[in-house]
Short mmCIF file of C-alpha atoms in Angstrom, two decimals:
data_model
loop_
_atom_site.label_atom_id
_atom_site.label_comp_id
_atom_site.label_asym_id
_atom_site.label_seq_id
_atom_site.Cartn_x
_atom_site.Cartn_y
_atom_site.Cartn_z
CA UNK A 1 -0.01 -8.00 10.32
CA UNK A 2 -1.96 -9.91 13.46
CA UNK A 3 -2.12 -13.27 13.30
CA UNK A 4 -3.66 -15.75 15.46
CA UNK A 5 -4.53 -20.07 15.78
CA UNK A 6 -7.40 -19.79 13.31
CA UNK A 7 -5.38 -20.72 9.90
CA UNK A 8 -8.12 -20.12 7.60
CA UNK A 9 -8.48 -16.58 8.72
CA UNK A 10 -4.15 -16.31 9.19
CA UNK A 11 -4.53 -17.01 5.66
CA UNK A 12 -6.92 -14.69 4.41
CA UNK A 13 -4.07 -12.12 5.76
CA UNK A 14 -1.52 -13.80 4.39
CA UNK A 15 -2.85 -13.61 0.64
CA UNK A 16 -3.43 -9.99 0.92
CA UNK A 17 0.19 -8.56 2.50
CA UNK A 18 1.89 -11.08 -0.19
CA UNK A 19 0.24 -9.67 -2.99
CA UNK A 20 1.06 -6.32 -1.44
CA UNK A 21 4.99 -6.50 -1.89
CA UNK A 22 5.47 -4.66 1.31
CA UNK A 23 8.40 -5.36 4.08
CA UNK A 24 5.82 -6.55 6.66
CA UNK A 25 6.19 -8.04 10.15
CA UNK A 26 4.30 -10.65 11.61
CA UNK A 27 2.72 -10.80 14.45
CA UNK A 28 1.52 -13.88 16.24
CA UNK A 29 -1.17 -13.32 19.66
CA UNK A 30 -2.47 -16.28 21.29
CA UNK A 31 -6.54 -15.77 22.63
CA UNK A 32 -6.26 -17.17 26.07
CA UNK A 33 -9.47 -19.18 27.42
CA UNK A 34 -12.16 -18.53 27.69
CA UNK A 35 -12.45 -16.40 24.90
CA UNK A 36 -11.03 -18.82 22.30
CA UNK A 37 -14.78 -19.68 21.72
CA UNK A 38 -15.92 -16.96 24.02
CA UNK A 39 -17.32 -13.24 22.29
CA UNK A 40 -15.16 -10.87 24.45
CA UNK A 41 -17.00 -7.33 24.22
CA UNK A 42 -15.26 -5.38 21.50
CA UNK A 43 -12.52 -3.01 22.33
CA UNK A 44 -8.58 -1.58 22.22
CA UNK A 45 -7.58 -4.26 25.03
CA UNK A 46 -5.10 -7.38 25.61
CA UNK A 47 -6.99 -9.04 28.30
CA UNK A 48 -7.64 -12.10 26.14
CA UNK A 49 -4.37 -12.64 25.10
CA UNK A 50 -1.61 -14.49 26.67
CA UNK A 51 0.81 -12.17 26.23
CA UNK A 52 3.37 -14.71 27.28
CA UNK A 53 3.74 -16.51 24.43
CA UNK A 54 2.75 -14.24 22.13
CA UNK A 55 5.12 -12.19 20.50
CA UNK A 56 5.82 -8.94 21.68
CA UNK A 57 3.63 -5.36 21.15
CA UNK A 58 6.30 -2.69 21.51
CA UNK A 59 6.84 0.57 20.25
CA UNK A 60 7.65 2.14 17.27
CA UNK A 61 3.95 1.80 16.42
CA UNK A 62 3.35 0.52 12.64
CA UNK A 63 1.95 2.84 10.18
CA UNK A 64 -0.45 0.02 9.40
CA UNK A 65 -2.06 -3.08 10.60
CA UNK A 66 -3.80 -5.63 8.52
CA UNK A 67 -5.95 -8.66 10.67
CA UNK A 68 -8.50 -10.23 10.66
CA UNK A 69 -11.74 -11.19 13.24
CA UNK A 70 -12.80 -10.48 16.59
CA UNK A 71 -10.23 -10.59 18.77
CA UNK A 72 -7.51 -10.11 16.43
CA UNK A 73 -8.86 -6.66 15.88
CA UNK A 74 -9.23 -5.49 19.97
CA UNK A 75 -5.21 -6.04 19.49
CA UNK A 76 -5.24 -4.00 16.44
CA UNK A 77 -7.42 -1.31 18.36
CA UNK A 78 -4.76 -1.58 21.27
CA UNK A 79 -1.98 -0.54 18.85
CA UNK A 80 -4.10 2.53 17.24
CA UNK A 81 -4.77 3.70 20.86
CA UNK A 82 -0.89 3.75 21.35
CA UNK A 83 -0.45 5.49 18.60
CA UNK A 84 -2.58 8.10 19.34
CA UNK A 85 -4.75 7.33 16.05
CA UNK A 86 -1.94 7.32 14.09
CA UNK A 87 -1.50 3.48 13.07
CA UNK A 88 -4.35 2.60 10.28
CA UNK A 89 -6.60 -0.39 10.52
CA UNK A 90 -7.14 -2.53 7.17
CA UNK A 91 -9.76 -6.03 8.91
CA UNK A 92 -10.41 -8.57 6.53
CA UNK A 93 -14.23 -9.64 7.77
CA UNK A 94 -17.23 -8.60 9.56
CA UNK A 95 -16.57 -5.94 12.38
CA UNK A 96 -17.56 -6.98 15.62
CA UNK A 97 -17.94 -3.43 16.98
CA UNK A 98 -17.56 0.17 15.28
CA UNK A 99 -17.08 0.68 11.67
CA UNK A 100 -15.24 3.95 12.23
CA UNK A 101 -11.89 2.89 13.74
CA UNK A 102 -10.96 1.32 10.63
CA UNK A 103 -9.74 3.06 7.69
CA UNK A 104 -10.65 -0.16 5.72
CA UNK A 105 -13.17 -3.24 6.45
CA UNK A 106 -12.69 -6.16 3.40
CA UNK A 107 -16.04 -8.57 3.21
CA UNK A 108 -16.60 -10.94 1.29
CA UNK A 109 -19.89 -12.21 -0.17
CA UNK A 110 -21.24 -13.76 3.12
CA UNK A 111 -20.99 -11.04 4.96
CA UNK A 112 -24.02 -8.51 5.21
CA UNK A 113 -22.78 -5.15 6.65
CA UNK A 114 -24.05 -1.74 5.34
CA UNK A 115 -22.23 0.14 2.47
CA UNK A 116 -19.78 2.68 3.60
CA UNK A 117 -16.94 4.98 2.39
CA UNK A 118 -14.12 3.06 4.34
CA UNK A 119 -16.22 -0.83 3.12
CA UNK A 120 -14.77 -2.51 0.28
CA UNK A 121 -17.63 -5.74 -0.95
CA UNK A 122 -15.75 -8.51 -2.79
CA UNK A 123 -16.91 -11.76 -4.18
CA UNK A 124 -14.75 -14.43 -2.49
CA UNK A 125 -13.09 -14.15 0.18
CA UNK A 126 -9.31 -14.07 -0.05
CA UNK A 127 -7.97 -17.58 -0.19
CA UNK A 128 -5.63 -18.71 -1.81
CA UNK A 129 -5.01 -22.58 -2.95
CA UNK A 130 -1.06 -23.68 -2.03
CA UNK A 131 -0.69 -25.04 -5.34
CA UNK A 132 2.38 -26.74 -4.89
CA UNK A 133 1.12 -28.60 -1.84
CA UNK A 134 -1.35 -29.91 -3.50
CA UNK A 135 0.76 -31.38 -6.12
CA UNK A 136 3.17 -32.96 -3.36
CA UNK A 137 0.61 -34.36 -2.43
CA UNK A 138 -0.87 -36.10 -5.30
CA UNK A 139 2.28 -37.07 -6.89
CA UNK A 140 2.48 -39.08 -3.19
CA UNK A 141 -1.08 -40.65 -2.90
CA UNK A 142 -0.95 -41.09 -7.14
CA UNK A 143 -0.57 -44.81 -6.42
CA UNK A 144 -2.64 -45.36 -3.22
CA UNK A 145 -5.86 -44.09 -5.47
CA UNK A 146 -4.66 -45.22 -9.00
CA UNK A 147 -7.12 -48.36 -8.25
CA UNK A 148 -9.94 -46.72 -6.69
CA UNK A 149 -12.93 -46.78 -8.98
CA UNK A 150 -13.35 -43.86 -10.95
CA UNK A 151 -15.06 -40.71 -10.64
CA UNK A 152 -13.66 -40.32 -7.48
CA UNK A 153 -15.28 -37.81 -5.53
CA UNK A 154 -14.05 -36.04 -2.77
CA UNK A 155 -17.20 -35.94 0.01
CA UNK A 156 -15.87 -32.91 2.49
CA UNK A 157 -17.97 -32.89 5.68
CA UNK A 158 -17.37 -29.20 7.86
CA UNK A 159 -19.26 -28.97 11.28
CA UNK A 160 -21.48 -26.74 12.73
CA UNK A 161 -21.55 -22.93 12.27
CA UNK A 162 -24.43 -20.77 13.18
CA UNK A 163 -26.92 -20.85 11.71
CA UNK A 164 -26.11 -24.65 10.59
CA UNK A 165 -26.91 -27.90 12.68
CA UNK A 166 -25.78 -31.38 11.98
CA UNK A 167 -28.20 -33.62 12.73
CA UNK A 168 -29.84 -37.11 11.70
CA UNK A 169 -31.03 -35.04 8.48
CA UNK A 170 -27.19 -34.22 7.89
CA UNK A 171 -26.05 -37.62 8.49
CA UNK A 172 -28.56 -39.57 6.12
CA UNK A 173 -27.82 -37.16 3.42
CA UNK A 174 -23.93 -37.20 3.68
CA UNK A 175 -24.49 -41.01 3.63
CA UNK A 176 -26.81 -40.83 0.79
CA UNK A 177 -24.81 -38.52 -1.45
CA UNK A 178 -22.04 -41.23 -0.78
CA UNK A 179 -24.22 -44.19 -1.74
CA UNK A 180 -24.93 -42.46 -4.84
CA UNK A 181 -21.88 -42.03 -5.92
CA UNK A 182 -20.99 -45.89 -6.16
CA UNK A 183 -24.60 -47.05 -6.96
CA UNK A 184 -25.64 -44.26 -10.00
CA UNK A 185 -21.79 -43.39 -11.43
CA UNK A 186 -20.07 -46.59 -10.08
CA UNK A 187 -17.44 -44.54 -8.58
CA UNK A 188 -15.83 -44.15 -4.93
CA UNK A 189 -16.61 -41.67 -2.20
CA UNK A 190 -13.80 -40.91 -0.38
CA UNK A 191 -15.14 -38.64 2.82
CA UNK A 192 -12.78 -36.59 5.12
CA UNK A 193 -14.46 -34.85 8.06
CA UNK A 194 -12.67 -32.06 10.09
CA UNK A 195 -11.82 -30.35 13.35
CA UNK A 196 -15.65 -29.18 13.51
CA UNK A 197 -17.56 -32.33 12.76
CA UNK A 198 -19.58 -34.01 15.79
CA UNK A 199 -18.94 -37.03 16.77
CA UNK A 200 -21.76 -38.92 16.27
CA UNK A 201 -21.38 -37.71 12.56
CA UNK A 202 -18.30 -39.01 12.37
CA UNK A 203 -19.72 -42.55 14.04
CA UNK A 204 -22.54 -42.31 11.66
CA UNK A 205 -20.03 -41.99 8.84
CA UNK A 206 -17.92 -44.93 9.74
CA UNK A 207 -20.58 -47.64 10.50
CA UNK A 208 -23.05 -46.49 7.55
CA UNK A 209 -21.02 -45.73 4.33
CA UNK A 210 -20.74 -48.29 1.88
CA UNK A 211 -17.88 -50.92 1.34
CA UNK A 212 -16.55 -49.18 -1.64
CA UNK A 213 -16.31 -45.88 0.28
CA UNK A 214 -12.73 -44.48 1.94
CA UNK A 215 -12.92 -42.67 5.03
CA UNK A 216 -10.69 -40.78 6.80
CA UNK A 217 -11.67 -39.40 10.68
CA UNK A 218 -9.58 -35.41 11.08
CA UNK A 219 -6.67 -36.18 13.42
CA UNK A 220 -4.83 -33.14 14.46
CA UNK A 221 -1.22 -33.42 12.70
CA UNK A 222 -1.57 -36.89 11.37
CA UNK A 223 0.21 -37.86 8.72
CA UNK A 224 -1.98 -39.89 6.27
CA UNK A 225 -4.78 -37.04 5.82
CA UNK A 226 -5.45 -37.54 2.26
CA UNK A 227 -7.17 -33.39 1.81
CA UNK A 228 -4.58 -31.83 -0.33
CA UNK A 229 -4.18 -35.37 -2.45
CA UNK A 230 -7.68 -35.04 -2.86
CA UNK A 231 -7.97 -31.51 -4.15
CA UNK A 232 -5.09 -32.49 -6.81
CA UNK A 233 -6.52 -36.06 -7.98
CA UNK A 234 -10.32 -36.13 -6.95
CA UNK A 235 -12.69 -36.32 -10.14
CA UNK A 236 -14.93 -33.58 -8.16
CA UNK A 237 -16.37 -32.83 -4.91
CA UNK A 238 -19.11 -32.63 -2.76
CA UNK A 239 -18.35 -29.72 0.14
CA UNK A 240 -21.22 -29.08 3.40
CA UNK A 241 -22.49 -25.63 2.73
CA UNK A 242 -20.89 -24.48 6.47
CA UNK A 243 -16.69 -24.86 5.08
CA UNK A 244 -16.52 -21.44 2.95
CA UNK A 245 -12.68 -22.41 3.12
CA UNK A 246 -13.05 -25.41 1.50
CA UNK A 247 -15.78 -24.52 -0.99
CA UNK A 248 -13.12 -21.94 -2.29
CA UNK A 249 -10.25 -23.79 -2.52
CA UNK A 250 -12.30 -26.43 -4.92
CA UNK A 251 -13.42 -23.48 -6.88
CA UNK A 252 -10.17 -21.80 -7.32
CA UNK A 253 -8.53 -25.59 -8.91
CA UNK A 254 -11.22 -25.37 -11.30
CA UNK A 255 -13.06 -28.75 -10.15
CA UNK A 256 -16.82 -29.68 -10.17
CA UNK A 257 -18.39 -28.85 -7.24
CA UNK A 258 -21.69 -29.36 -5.30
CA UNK A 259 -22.82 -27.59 -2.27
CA UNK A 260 -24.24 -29.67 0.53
CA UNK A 261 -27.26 -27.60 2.30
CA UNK A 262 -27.58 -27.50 5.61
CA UNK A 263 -30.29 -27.55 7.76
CA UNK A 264 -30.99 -24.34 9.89
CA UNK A 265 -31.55 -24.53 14.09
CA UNK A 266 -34.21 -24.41 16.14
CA UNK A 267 -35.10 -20.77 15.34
CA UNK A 268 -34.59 -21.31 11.95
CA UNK A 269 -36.90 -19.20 10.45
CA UNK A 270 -36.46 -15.59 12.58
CA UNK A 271 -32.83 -16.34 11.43
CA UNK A 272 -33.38 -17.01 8.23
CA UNK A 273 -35.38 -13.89 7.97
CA UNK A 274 -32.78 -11.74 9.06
CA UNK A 275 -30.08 -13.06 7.61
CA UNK A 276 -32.10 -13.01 4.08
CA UNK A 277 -33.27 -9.39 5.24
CA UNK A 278 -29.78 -8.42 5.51
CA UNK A 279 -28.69 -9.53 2.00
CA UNK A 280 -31.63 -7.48 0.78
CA UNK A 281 -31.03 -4.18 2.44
CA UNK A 282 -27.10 -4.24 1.16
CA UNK A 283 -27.68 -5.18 -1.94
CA UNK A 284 -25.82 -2.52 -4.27
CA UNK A 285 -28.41 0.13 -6.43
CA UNK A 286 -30.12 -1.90 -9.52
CA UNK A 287 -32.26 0.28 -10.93
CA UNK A 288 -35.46 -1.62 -9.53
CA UNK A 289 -37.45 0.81 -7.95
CA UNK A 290 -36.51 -0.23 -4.52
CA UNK A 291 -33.22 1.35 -4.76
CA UNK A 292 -34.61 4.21 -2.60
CA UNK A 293 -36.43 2.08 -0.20
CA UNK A 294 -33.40 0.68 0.74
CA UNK A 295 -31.41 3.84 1.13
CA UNK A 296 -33.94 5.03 3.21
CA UNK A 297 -34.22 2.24 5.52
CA UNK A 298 -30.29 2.37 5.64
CA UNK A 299 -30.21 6.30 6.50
CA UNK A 300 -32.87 5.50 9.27
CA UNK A 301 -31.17 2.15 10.86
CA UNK A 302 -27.74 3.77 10.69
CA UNK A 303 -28.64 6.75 12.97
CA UNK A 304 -30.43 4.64 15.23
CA UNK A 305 -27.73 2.16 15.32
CA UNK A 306 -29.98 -0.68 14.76
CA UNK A 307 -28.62 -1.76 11.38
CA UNK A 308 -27.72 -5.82 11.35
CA UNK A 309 -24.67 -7.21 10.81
CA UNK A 310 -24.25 -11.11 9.98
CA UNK A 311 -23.25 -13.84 7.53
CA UNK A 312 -25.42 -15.18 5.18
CA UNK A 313 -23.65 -18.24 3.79
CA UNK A 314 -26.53 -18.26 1.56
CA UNK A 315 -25.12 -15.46 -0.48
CA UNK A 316 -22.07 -17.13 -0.76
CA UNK A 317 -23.70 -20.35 -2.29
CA UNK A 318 -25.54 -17.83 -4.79
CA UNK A 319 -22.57 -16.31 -5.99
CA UNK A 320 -20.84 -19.90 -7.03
CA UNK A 321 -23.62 -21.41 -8.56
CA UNK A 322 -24.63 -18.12 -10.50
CA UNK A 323 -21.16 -17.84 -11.68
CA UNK A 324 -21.18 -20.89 -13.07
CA UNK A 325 -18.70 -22.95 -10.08
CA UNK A 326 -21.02 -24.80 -8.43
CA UNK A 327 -23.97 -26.75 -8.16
CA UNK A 328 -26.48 -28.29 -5.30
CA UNK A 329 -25.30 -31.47 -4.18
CA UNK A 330 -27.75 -34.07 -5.61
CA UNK A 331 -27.40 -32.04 -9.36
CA UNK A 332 -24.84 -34.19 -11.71
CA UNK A 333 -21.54 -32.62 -11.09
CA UNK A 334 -20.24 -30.74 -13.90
CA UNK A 335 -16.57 -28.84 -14.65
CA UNK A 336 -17.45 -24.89 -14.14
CA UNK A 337 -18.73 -22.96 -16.77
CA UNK A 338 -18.08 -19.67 -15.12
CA UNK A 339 -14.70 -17.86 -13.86
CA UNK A 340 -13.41 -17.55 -10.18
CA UNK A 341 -13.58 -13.87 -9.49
CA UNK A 342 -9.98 -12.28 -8.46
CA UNK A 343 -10.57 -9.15 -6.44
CA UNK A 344 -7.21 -8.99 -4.58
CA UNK A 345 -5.73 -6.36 -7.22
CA UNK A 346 -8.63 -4.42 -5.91
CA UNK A 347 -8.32 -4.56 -2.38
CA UNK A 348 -4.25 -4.28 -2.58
CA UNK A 349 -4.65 -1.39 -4.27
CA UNK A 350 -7.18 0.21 -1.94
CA UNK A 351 -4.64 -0.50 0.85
CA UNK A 352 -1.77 1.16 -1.26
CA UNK A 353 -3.83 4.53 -1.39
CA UNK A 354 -4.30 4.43 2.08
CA UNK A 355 -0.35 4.07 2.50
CA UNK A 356 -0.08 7.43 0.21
CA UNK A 357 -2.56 9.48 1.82
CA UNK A 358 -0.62 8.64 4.93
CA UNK A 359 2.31 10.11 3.31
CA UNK A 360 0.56 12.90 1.82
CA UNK A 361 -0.87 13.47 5.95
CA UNK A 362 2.68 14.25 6.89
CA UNK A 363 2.80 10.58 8.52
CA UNK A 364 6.43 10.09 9.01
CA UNK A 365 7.58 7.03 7.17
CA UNK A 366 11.41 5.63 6.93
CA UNK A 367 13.31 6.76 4.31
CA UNK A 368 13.76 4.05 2.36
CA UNK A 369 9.64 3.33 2.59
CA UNK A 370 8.57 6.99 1.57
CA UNK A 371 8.42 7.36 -1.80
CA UNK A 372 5.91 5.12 -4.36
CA UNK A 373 2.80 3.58 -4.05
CA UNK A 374 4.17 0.90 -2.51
CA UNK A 375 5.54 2.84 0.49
CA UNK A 376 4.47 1.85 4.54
CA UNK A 377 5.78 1.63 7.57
CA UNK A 378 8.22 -0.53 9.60
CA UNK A 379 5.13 -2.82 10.98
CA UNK A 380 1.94 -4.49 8.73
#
């Protein structure tokens, strides 16, 4: 497996090769500026990677590689071009460029790509909660909150992510939601921001929430970050509609949950369109009578090459309130009605057919790998 600095998506891999029971090597790249923010153009290169400090790309070439994102998979494209085509491609996420190098592309709910042999649609996307972390951690901070007023509420603020701005809106309503909770159910806020929230959010928040509120600014490795605590002893929660990673973990622990909706940018509504128009077009067959209509449009777009390909956190919010796991922040918060869909059996096994048609290919695998479904190669 590729790995990179972005831990939520490291550990969207992660999930899937553990649940795979594979002997699987890790491999860490570093993006180099400036294409850590930076869109490099989408293809089987290293020129954004440090190579350096990243660990080394050598032959014999795996028999599979499992990443994740945009530059993640030009190294994974790299390593199939080695190979000669050999090595297949399993990306967890939207593909930045071609479909067809991949032998499989895993999206999740908020992602809007068109339905194809070699797609595999799931509902959330594969994270996992480190459940013993989180009771460290609140067997640790059990004392430091044992006085705070109770519910407790967790107020998570994210940052922006296109298509969501944070602006004065955003900051009245985080500092509303948190006035609520000690005015209306005479509890305590407690609101953590994170790597992505502006600055003058994070001003906002410190001069404008009330007395009874706690309030902790995102330090990079500092030691009193109360997150984990939080999701173990935290009555419920209140996540900004931007942080899919932390609007999963809270669903996964079973806790009540409200989304915070964001406002859209300046070209809101041509975004909003397409992003809405996307969800639409991929929806699966329902019997409605647009069924064809869709198809149609699909057949047309895809040999044109015009077909879009985004995120629609939208779709995301959908699933978790329709299930049952969530509710708009502002609604009471509840405990979840519904169950947190588990779709890594699914995808693991998808990846373990690939594995045997490799074998049944005449792809040469070691011997101690090449029997049994859950047979692969020296590399993941």
């Amino acid at each position: 497996m590729i790995v990179g600095d972005r831990l939520g998506d490291n550990a969207q891999v992660e999930t899937l090769v553990d649940a795979l029971d594979f002997p699987v090597e890790r491999k860490y790249v570093r993006v180099v500026d400036p294409w850590v923010k930076g869109k490099p153009r989408v293809r089987p290169s290293l020129h954004h990677i440090d190579r350096s400090v990243s660990d080394a790309l050598e032959p014999p070439w795996p028999d599979l590689v499992i990443t994740v994102g945009r530059r993640l998979s030009m190294v994974a494209l790299w390593i199939r071009e080695q190979s000669a085509g050999r090595t297949r491609l399993v990306l967890v996420g939207k593909p930045s460029g071609a479909h067809d190098p991949f032998s499989l592309i895993v999206t999740s709910s908020e992602v809007q790509i068109a339905p194809a042999d070699n797609v595999l649609r799931i509902g959330l996307p594969l994270l996992r909660v480190d459940e013993a972390k989180v009771a460290e951690a609140a067997e640790a901070w059990r004392d430091r909150l044992a006085d705070l007023p109770r519910p407790l509420i967790g107020l998570l603020v994210g940052g922006p992510t296109n298509p969501f701005v944070f602006n004065r809106q955003v900051r009245d309503g985080l500092l509303q939601t948190a006035r609520e909770v000690v005015t209306r159910d005479g509890g305590t806020p407690y609101v953590t921001t994170s790597p992505r929230t502006p600055p003058k959010v994070v001003d906002a928040l410190r001069a404008g929430l009330p007395p009874e509120a706690r309030f902790f600014e995102w330090r990079r490795g500092a030691p009193d970050n109360p997150y984990h605590a939080l999701l173990g002893l935290a009555d419920g929660f209140v996540v900004t509609g931007d942080s899919i990673s932390m609007l999963v973990e809270v669903a996964k622990l079973g806790k009540p949950l409200g989304i915070f909706p964001l406002p859209y940018g300046p070209l809101h509504k041509l975004d909003r369109v397409r992003r809405e128009g996307a969800h639409w077009l991929y929806e699966p067959d329902s019997g409605d009578g647009k069924d064809g209509l869709r198809r149609a449009i699909r057949k047309t777009g895809g040999a044109l090459g015009i077909l879009p390909r985004t995120r629609d956190f939208s779709a995301l919010h959908r699933l978790l309130v329709d299930r049952g796991l969530a509710v708009t922040a502002g609604e009471p918060l509840r405990p979840p009605s519904g169950s947190v869909p588990d779709d890594l059996p699914a995808v693991a096994a998808r990846i373990r057919a690939l594995l045997e048609d490799a074998t049944a290919s005449g792809v040469r695998l070691p011997p101690d790998q090449a029997h049994g479904p859950a047979s692969g190669g020296n590399e993941r």
